[in-house]
Coordinates of C-alpha atoms and ligand atoms in Angstrom, one line a residue:
M15 CA 0.0 0.0 0.0
N16 CA 1.3 3.4 -0.9
D17 CA 0.6 5.7 2.0
L18 CA 0.9 9.5 2.0
F19 CA 1.2 12.0 4.9
F20 CA 0.7 15.7 4.7
D21 CA 0.2 18.7 6.8
I22 CA -2.3 19.9 4.2
A23 CA -3.8 17.6 1.6
V24 CA -5.7 19.3 -1.3
I25 CA -8.2 17.0 -2.9
G26 CA -8.6 18.1 -6.5
G27 CA -5.9 19.6 -8.7
G28 CA -8.2 22.1 -10.6
A29 CA -8.2 25.9 -10.5
S30 CA -9.1 26.4 -6.8
G31 CA -7.0 23.4 -5.5
L32 CA -3.8 24.5 -7.3
M33 CA -4.2 28.0 -6.1
A34 CA -5.0 26.8 -2.5
A35 CA -1.9 24.7 -2.4
L36 CA 0.3 27.7 -3.6
A37 CA -1.3 30.0 -1.1
A38 CA -0.8 27.5 1.8
H39 CA 2.9 27.1 0.9
D40 CA 3.4 30.8 0.6
K41 CA 1.8 31.3 4.0
N42 CA 3.9 28.6 5.7
P43 CA 6.7 27.2 3.5
A44 CA 7.6 24.6 6.2
L45 CA 4.4 22.7 5.6
K46 CA 4.3 19.5 3.6
I47 CA 1.5 19.9 1.1
G48 CA 0.1 17.4 -1.4
V49 CA -2.4 17.8 -4.2
L50 CA -4.5 14.6 -4.8
E51 CA -5.9 14.5 -8.3
R52 CA -8.3 11.9 -9.7
L53 CA -7.2 12.2 -13.4
P54 CA -3.7 11.3 -14.8
R55 CA -2.9 15.1 -14.8
V56 CA -3.9 18.1 -12.8
G57 CA -5.7 21.1 -14.4
K58 CA -7.3 19.4 -17.4
K59 CA -10.4 21.7 -17.2
L60 CA -8.2 24.8 -17.0
M61 CA -6.7 23.8 -20.3
A62 CA -10.1 24.0 -21.9
T63 CA -11.2 27.3 -20.4
G64 CA -11.9 30.4 -22.6
N65 CA -11.7 28.2 -25.7
G66 CA -8.1 27.4 -24.9
R67 CA -7.2 31.0 -24.0
C68 CA -8.4 30.9 -20.3
N69 CA -10.5 33.8 -19.3
L70 CA -8.7 34.1 -16.0
T71 CA -10.9 36.7 -14.3
N72 CA -12.8 39.9 -15.0
V73 CA -11.9 43.3 -13.7
N74 CA -15.6 44.3 -13.6
A75 CA -16.6 41.3 -11.4
S76 CA -19.4 42.2 -8.9
A77 CA -22.1 40.4 -7.0
A78 CA -24.4 40.9 -10.0
D79 CA -22.3 38.4 -12.0
Y80 CA -23.0 35.5 -9.6
H81 CA -25.9 33.3 -8.5
G82 CA -26.5 31.2 -5.4
D83 CA -25.3 32.2 -2.0
I84 CA -23.5 35.4 -3.1
A85 CA -23.4 36.9 0.4
F86 CA -20.9 34.1 1.4
M87 CA -18.4 35.3 -1.3
E88 CA -18.0 38.8 -0.1
S89 CA -15.1 38.3 2.4
A90 CA -12.9 36.3 0.0
M91 CA -13.7 38.5 -3.0
R92 CA -12.9 41.6 -1.0
R93 CA -9.5 40.2 0.0
F94 CA -8.7 38.6 -3.3
P95 CA -10.4 40.8 -6.0
P96 CA -9.4 40.4 -9.7
R97 CA -6.6 43.0 -9.3
V98 CA -5.0 40.9 -6.5
V99 CA -5.5 37.7 -8.5
M100 CA -3.8 39.3 -11.5
E101 CA -0.8 40.4 -9.3
R102 CA -0.6 36.8 -8.0
F103 CA -0.4 35.4 -11.5
Q104 CA 2.4 37.8 -12.3
T105 CA 4.4 36.4 -9.5
Y106 CA 3.8 33.0 -11.0
G107 CA 5.0 34.2 -14.4
V108 CA 1.7 34.9 -16.2
Y109 CA 1.1 38.4 -17.5
P110 CA -2.6 39.1 -17.6
T111 CA -4.2 41.4 -20.2
V112 CA -7.6 43.0 -20.1
E113 CA -9.9 42.7 -23.1
D114 CA -13.5 43.6 -23.9
D115 CA -16.0 43.7 -21.0
G116 CA -13.1 43.5 -18.5
R117 CA -12.3 39.9 -19.5
V118 CA -8.7 39.0 -18.5
Y119 CA -6.6 36.5 -20.4
P120 CA -2.9 35.6 -20.2
L121 CA -0.8 37.6 -22.6
S122 CA 0.4 34.3 -24.1
G123 CA -3.2 33.6 -25.3
Q124 CA -2.7 30.1 -24.0
A125 CA -4.7 28.4 -21.2
S126 CA -1.9 25.8 -21.1
S127 CA 0.5 28.6 -20.0
V128 CA -1.7 29.3 -17.0
L129 CA -1.6 25.7 -16.0
D130 CA 2.2 25.4 -16.7
A131 CA 2.8 28.5 -14.5
L132 CA 0.8 27.0 -11.6
R133 CA 2.5 23.6 -11.9
L134 CA 6.0 25.1 -12.2
S135 CA 5.3 27.3 -9.1
L136 CA 4.1 24.3 -7.2
A137 CA 7.1 22.2 -8.2
E138 CA 9.5 25.1 -7.2
R139 CA 7.9 25.1 -3.8
G140 CA 8.1 21.3 -3.4
V141 CA 4.3 20.8 -3.4
A142 CA 3.6 17.2 -4.4
E143 CA 1.2 16.2 -7.2
I144 CA -0.3 12.8 -6.7
C145 CA -2.4 11.9 -9.7
E146 CA -4.9 9.1 -10.3
F147 CA -5.9 9.4 -6.7
E148 CA -9.7 9.5 -6.7
A149 CA -10.8 10.4 -3.2
A150 CA -13.7 8.2 -2.2
S151 CA -14.0 9.0 1.5
L152 CA -12.9 11.5 4.0
E153 CA -13.0 10.7 7.7
R154 CA -11.5 11.6 11.0
A155 CA -8.4 9.6 12.0
G156 CA -7.6 10.7 15.5
K157 CA -6.5 14.3 15.2
D158 CA -5.9 14.0 11.5
W159 CA -8.0 13.4 8.4
R160 CA -7.8 10.3 6.3
V161 CA -8.6 10.5 2.6
R162 CA -9.2 7.1 1.1
A163 CA -8.9 6.7 -2.7
K164 CA -11.1 4.5 -4.8
D165 CA -8.1 2.1 -5.4
G166 CA -7.5 1.7 -1.6
R167 CA -4.6 4.1 -1.2
E168 CA -4.8 6.4 1.8
A169 CA -3.5 9.8 2.6
L170 CA -3.4 11.3 6.0
A171 CA -3.4 15.0 6.7
K172 CA -3.8 17.5 9.5
R173 CA -6.0 19.6 7.3
V174 CA -7.8 18.9 4.1
I175 CA -8.9 21.3 1.4
V176 CA -11.7 19.8 -0.7
A177 CA -11.4 21.4 -4.2
V178 CA -13.0 18.8 -6.4
G179 CA -15.3 21.2 -8.3
G180 CA -18.8 20.6 -9.7
M181 CA -20.4 18.0 -11.9
T182 CA -19.8 19.7 -15.3
A183 CA -17.6 18.3 -18.0
P184 CA -16.8 14.8 -16.6
S185 CA -14.1 14.2 -19.2
L186 CA -12.3 17.3 -17.8
G187 CA -12.7 16.2 -14.2
G188 CA -16.3 17.0 -13.2
S189 CA -17.8 14.6 -10.7
A190 CA -20.3 14.4 -7.9
S191 CA -17.7 13.0 -5.5
G192 CA -17.3 16.3 -3.6
Y193 CA -21.0 16.3 -2.6
R194 CA -20.7 12.8 -1.3
L195 CA -17.5 13.5 0.7
L196 CA -19.1 16.5 2.3
E197 CA -22.5 15.0 2.9
A198 CA -20.8 12.2 4.9
L199 CA -19.4 15.0 7.2
G200 CA -22.9 16.3 7.7
H201 CA -23.0 19.1 5.1
K202 CA -26.1 19.8 3.1
V203 CA -26.2 20.1 -0.7
T204 CA -28.8 22.0 -2.7
P205 CA -30.2 20.6 -6.0
R206 CA -27.7 20.9 -8.9
L207 CA -28.4 22.0 -12.4
P208 CA -26.2 22.5 -15.5
A209 CA -25.6 26.2 -16.2
L210 CA -23.7 28.0 -19.0
V211 CA -24.9 25.3 -21.3
Q212 CA -26.3 25.0 -24.8
L213 CA -30.1 24.8 -25.1
K214 CA -32.2 22.2 -27.1
T215 CA -35.1 23.2 -29.3
D216 CA -37.1 21.2 -31.8
P217 CA -34.2 20.1 -34.1
A218 CA -36.4 20.3 -37.2
A219 CA -36.7 24.1 -36.6
V220 CA -33.0 24.8 -36.4
R221 CA -31.2 22.0 -38.2
P222 CA -31.2 23.9 -41.6
L223 CA -29.6 26.8 -39.8
K224 CA -26.7 24.9 -38.3
G225 CA -23.5 27.1 -38.1
I226 CA -25.4 30.4 -38.6
R227 CA -24.9 33.1 -36.0
Y228 CA -26.3 36.5 -35.4
D229 CA -25.3 39.2 -32.9
G230 CA -28.4 40.6 -31.1
Q231 CA -30.8 40.2 -28.3
I232 CA -32.4 37.0 -27.0
D233 CA -35.0 36.7 -24.3
M234 CA -35.9 33.8 -22.0
L235 CA -39.6 33.5 -21.1
V236 CA -41.1 31.2 -18.6
D237 CA -44.9 30.7 -19.1
G238 CA -44.8 33.8 -21.3
R239 CA -43.2 36.0 -18.7
L240 CA -39.8 37.6 -19.6
I241 CA -37.2 36.4 -17.1
R242 CA -33.9 37.6 -18.5
S243 CA -32.6 39.2 -21.8
E244 CA -29.0 39.1 -23.1
T245 CA -27.3 40.7 -26.1
G246 CA -24.5 38.9 -27.8
E247 CA -23.7 36.0 -30.1
V248 CA -26.5 33.5 -30.8
L249 CA -25.4 30.4 -32.7
F250 CA -27.8 27.9 -34.3
T251 CA -26.7 24.2 -33.9
E252 CA -28.2 21.0 -35.1
Y253 CA -29.9 20.4 -31.7
G254 CA -30.8 24.0 -30.8
L255 CA -29.0 27.2 -29.7
S256 CA -25.5 28.0 -28.5
G257 CA -23.3 31.2 -28.3
I258 CA -22.4 33.4 -25.3
A259 CA -25.8 35.1 -25.1
V260 CA -27.6 31.7 -25.0
M261 CA -25.1 30.3 -22.4
Q262 CA -25.8 33.4 -20.2
L263 CA -29.6 32.7 -20.3
S264 CA -29.2 28.9 -19.8
R265 CA -29.3 29.0 -16.0
V266 CA -32.9 30.5 -16.2
A267 CA -34.0 27.8 -18.7
S268 CA -32.3 25.0 -16.7
A269 CA -34.0 26.0 -13.5
A270 CA -37.4 26.3 -15.2
L271 CA -37.1 23.0 -17.0
A272 CA -36.3 21.3 -13.7
R273 CA -39.6 22.6 -12.1
R274 CA -42.2 20.0 -11.2
D275 CA -45.0 22.0 -12.8
K276 CA -43.2 21.9 -16.1
P277 CA -43.7 25.5 -17.3
E278 CA -43.4 26.5 -20.9
V279 CA -39.8 27.7 -21.5
T280 CA -39.3 29.8 -24.6
A281 CA -36.4 31.7 -26.2
R282 CA -37.4 34.8 -28.2
L283 CA -34.8 35.7 -30.8
H284 CA -34.6 39.3 -32.0
I285 CA -32.9 38.7 -35.3
L286 CA -33.3 42.4 -36.3
P287 CA -32.7 45.1 -33.7
L288 CA -36.1 46.7 -34.6
S289 CA -39.6 46.6 -33.2
E290 CA -42.3 44.6 -35.0
A291 CA -43.9 47.7 -36.4
E292 CA -40.5 49.1 -37.6
T293 CA -39.8 45.7 -39.3
V294 CA -43.2 45.8 -41.1
A295 CA -42.3 49.3 -42.4
L296 CA -38.9 48.1 -43.5
L297 CA -40.3 45.0 -45.3
T298 CA -43.0 47.1 -46.9
E299 CA -40.4 49.5 -48.3
R300 CA -38.3 46.5 -49.5
R301 CA -41.2 44.9 -51.3
S302 CA -41.8 48.1 -53.3
Q303 CA -38.1 48.6 -54.0
L304 CA -37.4 45.0 -55.1
P305 CA -40.7 43.8 -56.5
A306 CA -39.1 41.3 -58.9
R307 CA -36.7 39.8 -56.4
P308 CA -37.6 36.1 -55.8
L309 CA -38.5 35.3 -52.2
E310 CA -35.4 33.2 -51.8
N311 CA -33.4 36.4 -51.9
F312 CA -35.9 38.8 -50.5
L313 CA -34.0 39.1 -47.2
T314 CA -30.5 38.6 -48.7
G315 CA -28.3 41.5 -47.5
L316 CA -30.5 42.1 -44.5
V317 CA -30.0 38.9 -42.6
N318 CA -28.0 35.7 -43.3
K319 CA -29.3 34.3 -46.6
R320 CA -30.1 30.8 -45.3
L321 CA -31.7 32.2 -42.1
G322 CA -33.8 34.6 -44.3
Q323 CA -35.0 31.7 -46.5
T324 CA -36.0 29.6 -43.5
L325 CA -38.0 32.5 -42.0
I326 CA -39.7 33.2 -45.3
K327 CA -40.7 29.6 -45.6
L328 CA -42.2 29.7 -42.0
A329 CA -44.1 33.0 -42.7
C330 CA -45.3 32.6 -46.3
P331 CA -46.6 29.5 -47.9
L332 CA -45.3 30.4 -51.3
P333 CA -42.6 28.9 -53.6
L334 CA -39.2 30.6 -53.0
S335 CA -39.2 31.5 -56.8
T336 CA -42.3 33.8 -56.3
P337 CA -41.5 37.5 -56.8
A338 CA -41.6 39.7 -53.8
S339 CA -44.5 41.7 -55.3
A340 CA -46.7 38.7 -54.5
L341 CA -46.2 39.1 -50.7
T342 CA -49.4 40.3 -49.0
D343 CA -49.4 42.6 -46.0
G344 CA -50.3 39.5 -44.0
H345 CA -47.2 37.7 -45.2
L346 CA -45.1 40.8 -44.3
S347 CA -46.6 41.0 -40.8
A348 CA -45.9 37.3 -40.2
L349 CA -42.3 37.7 -41.5
A350 CA -41.8 40.8 -39.4
A351 CA -43.0 39.0 -36.3
L352 CA -40.3 36.3 -36.8
L353 CA -37.5 38.8 -37.5
A354 CA -38.4 41.0 -34.5
G355 CA -39.0 38.1 -32.1
W356 CA -38.9 34.5 -33.3
T357 CA -40.0 32.3 -30.5
L358 CA -38.6 28.8 -30.1
P359 CA -39.7 26.4 -27.3
I360 CA -36.8 25.2 -25.2
I361 CA -37.1 21.4 -24.6
G362 CA -33.8 20.8 -22.7
T363 CA -30.2 21.6 -22.2
Q364 CA -27.1 19.7 -23.3
G365 CA -26.7 18.7 -19.6
F366 CA -23.7 18.4 -17.3
E367 CA -21.6 16.8 -20.0
Q368 CA -21.5 20.1 -22.0
A369 CA -22.1 22.7 -19.3
Q370 CA -19.4 25.0 -18.1
V371 CA -20.6 25.3 -14.5
T372 CA -22.8 23.7 -11.9
A373 CA -25.6 25.8 -10.4
G374 CA -26.4 24.7 -6.8
G375 CA -24.0 22.7 -4.6
V376 CA -22.8 22.6 -1.0
K377 CA -24.7 24.9 1.3
T378 CA -22.4 27.7 2.5
A379 CA -24.2 28.2 5.9
D380 CA -21.9 25.6 7.6
F381 CA -18.7 27.3 6.4
N382 CA -16.7 30.3 7.6
P383 CA -16.7 32.9 4.7
D384 CA -13.4 34.3 5.8
T385 CA -11.5 31.0 5.8
M386 CA -13.7 28.5 3.8
A387 CA -13.4 26.3 6.9
S388 CA -16.2 23.8 7.7
R389 CA -17.9 24.5 10.9
L390 CA -19.0 20.9 11.2
A391 CA -15.6 19.3 10.4
P392 CA -12.7 21.3 11.9
G393 CA -9.7 21.1 9.7
V394 CA -11.7 20.7 6.4
Y395 CA -12.0 23.5 4.0
V396 CA -14.0 23.8 0.7
T397 CA -13.3 25.9 -2.4
G398 CA -14.6 26.8 -5.8
E399 CA -17.5 25.4 -7.8
L400 CA -18.4 22.8 -5.2
Y401 CA -20.3 25.5 -3.3
D402 CA -23.8 26.7 -4.1
I403 CA -22.3 29.5 -6.1
D404 CA -21.9 30.0 -9.8
G405 CA -21.0 32.9 -12.1
D406 CA -21.9 34.1 -15.6
C407 CA -19.6 33.8 -18.6
G408 CA -16.7 36.2 -18.6
G409 CA -14.0 34.9 -16.1
F410 CA -16.3 35.0 -13.1
N411 CA -16.2 31.3 -12.2
L412 CA -12.4 31.2 -12.3
Q413 CA -12.3 34.4 -10.2
W414 CA -14.3 32.7 -7.5
A415 CA -12.1 29.6 -7.8
W416 CA -8.9 31.7 -7.3
A417 CA -10.4 33.8 -4.5
S418 CA -11.8 30.9 -2.5
G419 CA -8.6 28.9 -3.1
L420 CA -6.5 31.7 -1.8
A421 CA -8.7 32.2 1.3
A422 CA -8.7 28.5 2.1
G423 CA -5.0 27.9 1.4
E424 CA -3.9 30.8 3.6
A425 CA -6.3 29.8 6.4
A426 CA -5.4 26.1 6.3
A427 CA -1.7 27.0 6.7
R428 CA -2.3 29.2 9.7
P429 CA -1.2 27.7 13.1
E430 CA -3.9 26.9 15.6
A431 CA -4.0 28.9 18.8
N432 CA -2.5 25.8 20.4
G433 CA 0.4 25.9 18.1
E434 CA -0.4 22.9 16.0
W435 CA 2.2 23.8 13.4
G436 CA 4.6 24.8 16.2
M437 CA 5.9 21.3 15.9
G438 CA 7.7 22.5 12.8
N439 CA 8.7 19.7 10.5
S440 CA 8.0 17.0 13.1
S441 CA 4.6 16.9 11.5
L442 CA 6.2 15.6 8.3
I443 CA 6.3 11.9 8.4
D444 CA 9.2 10.8 6.3
N445 CA 10.2 7.3 7.4
A446 CA 8.5 4.0 7.3
A447 CA 8.5 3.4 11.1
E448 CA 6.6 6.6 11.7
A449 CA 4.3 5.8 8.8
A450 CA 3.5 2.3 10.2
Y451 CA 2.8 3.9 13.6
L452 CA 0.3 6.3 12.0
I453 CA -1.5 3.6 10.1
R454 CA -1.8 1.6 13.3
R455 CA -3.0 4.6 15.2
C456 CA -5.6 5.4 12.6
A457 CA -6.8 1.9 12.1
P458 CA -10.4 1.2 13.4
P459 CA -10.4 -0.7 16.7
S460 CA -10.6 -4.4 16.2
P461 CA -14.0 -5.9 17.2
Ligands
FAD25 C1 -15.1 24.0 -21.3 C2 -15.1 25.0 -20.1 C3 -14.6 26.3 -20.3 C4 -14.6 27.2 -19.2 N1 -14.1 28.4 -19.4 C5 -14.1 29.3 -18.4 C6 -13.4 30.5 -18.5 O1 -12.8 30.9 -19.5 N2 -13.5 31.4 -17.4 C7 -14.1 31.1 -16.2 O2 -14.1 31.9 -15.3 N3 -14.6 29.8 -16.1 C8 -14.6 28.9 -17.1 N4 -15.1 27.7 -16.9 C9 -15.6 27.3 -15.5 C10 -14.3 27.0 -14.6 O3 -13.4 26.2 -15.3 C11 -14.7 26.3 -13.3 O4 -15.7 27.0 -12.7 C12 -13.5 26.2 -12.4 O5 -12.5 25.4 -13.0 C13 -13.9 25.6 -11.0 O6 -12.7 25.4 -10.3 P1 -12.7 24.3 -9.2 O7 -11.3 24.3 -8.6 O8 -13.8 24.4 -8.2 O9 -12.9 22.9 -9.9 P2 -12.2 22.3 -11.2 O10 -11.3 23.3 -11.9 O11 -13.2 21.5 -11.9 O12 -11.2 21.2 -10.5 C14 -11.6 20.1 -9.8 C15 -10.5 19.1 -9.9 O13 -10.8 18.0 -8.9 C16 -10.6 16.8 -9.5 N5 -11.4 15.8 -8.8 C17 -12.8 15.6 -9.0 N6 -13.2 14.6 -8.1 C18 -12.1 14.2 -7.5 C19 -11.9 13.2 -6.5 N7 -12.8 12.5 -6.0 N8 -10.6 13.0 -6.0 C20 -9.5 13.7 -6.5 N9 -9.7 14.7 -7.5 C21 -11.0 14.9 -7.9 C22 -11.0 17.0 -11.0 O14 -10.4 16.0 -11.8 C23 -10.4 18.4 -11.2 O15 -9.1 18.4 -11.6 C24 -15.1 26.8 -17.9 C25 -15.6 25.5 -17.7 C26 -15.6 24.6 -18.8 C27 -16.1 23.1 -18.6

């Protein structure tokens, strides 16, 4: 059996876990710190962030960009705001640049460079990375904590930072294991939903439009009531809708679709930035300007050609070769209604597999917002997406991962009032005899 002993064990080598390990070392370099990661490599999800560019943080981050228990975030976000996170990254060798809407990316343009910088910094500090260690249980072992892996390996640590993230993107590390680990310690978990996720509509309606995008407004309605609007890119896919504006609205759709009373969830697409009346006026003028133009090209130059043809087919039961002069006022009104607000029923989301973040999670009430420490399990800290906190697109989720990781790492490295770390390196168990003693001490009493 391969046994591991740490002052601080970080479960999960993602954004918040790697940052927590660095913060803990920088607070107390004498500590022995290990990162226990389920996958063969740490930081797999980080590599995929920001379409491979890693949208590190956002200089405009505010409470309005987050959902869930946002009051809990205040202390960590005040101490570790985007500016402080950016300064930290500079010390690790990453130069952040600010782009549109306050989004921050590494100057290299590579998410991999963010991960490299974090890993190099960990290696320079002697923090151990233990991969293919999938934590399956976390329990008290005397004064310490025992983390047992799925394959039977065990790690013992004085303090444990649980940084295993949410359920999204399982191939990049997402799993429900964090909820199970914490529920076993008495923590409560709220229902979880995929957020920042693509939406499904009737595929027949959108399949011909696959790959077409427009920049404009999209609304999300639940039982006909407008819940949220976004402006930005909307992309048609073979199953439905994607693009940043759609992802931003997806949390509302996801929550409504999960409701027991099954409300009607509808997306309203404003393909032209005009009211319905303005669009009728525009189309009427177009009909008189271009009377001979066949319907297949009546909207060409105004909207994407294929999108225009699809909308004409929906609004006017005429062959596409018909000249525009044959359009009645009724046809123009129907077409204007689609261009100014095409409504598509939303029938589902692409689920946790494709989502970027998990809405819902571990309830924050049983944690200290200054330190991320569990109030139920002293010595256990929780970070990042695992909490009932999620952000919009734009660098906000990573900002929370860094801020909560920094808060937890620094707190976990602090000595207790009774001088727990005062033992210095005697807490590091280096030899087999000590290891064997610890295993015996931690073994359950024989019946
Ligand atoms: C495709 C994609 C793109 C994204 N782009 C952005 C972006 O540009 N900007 C932004 O702000 N946010 C982005 N996000 C969201 C952001 O990546 C996450 O919110 C953030 O990584 C959460 O950090 P975390 O430390 O809580 O969890 P994670 O980064 O998910 O790390 C958790 C780690 O724990 C490991 N783990 C899981 N279970 C166990 C276990 N039982 N034992 C040991 N290890 C375990 C996982 O393998 C993983 O390495 C994106 C997400 C996705 C999926």
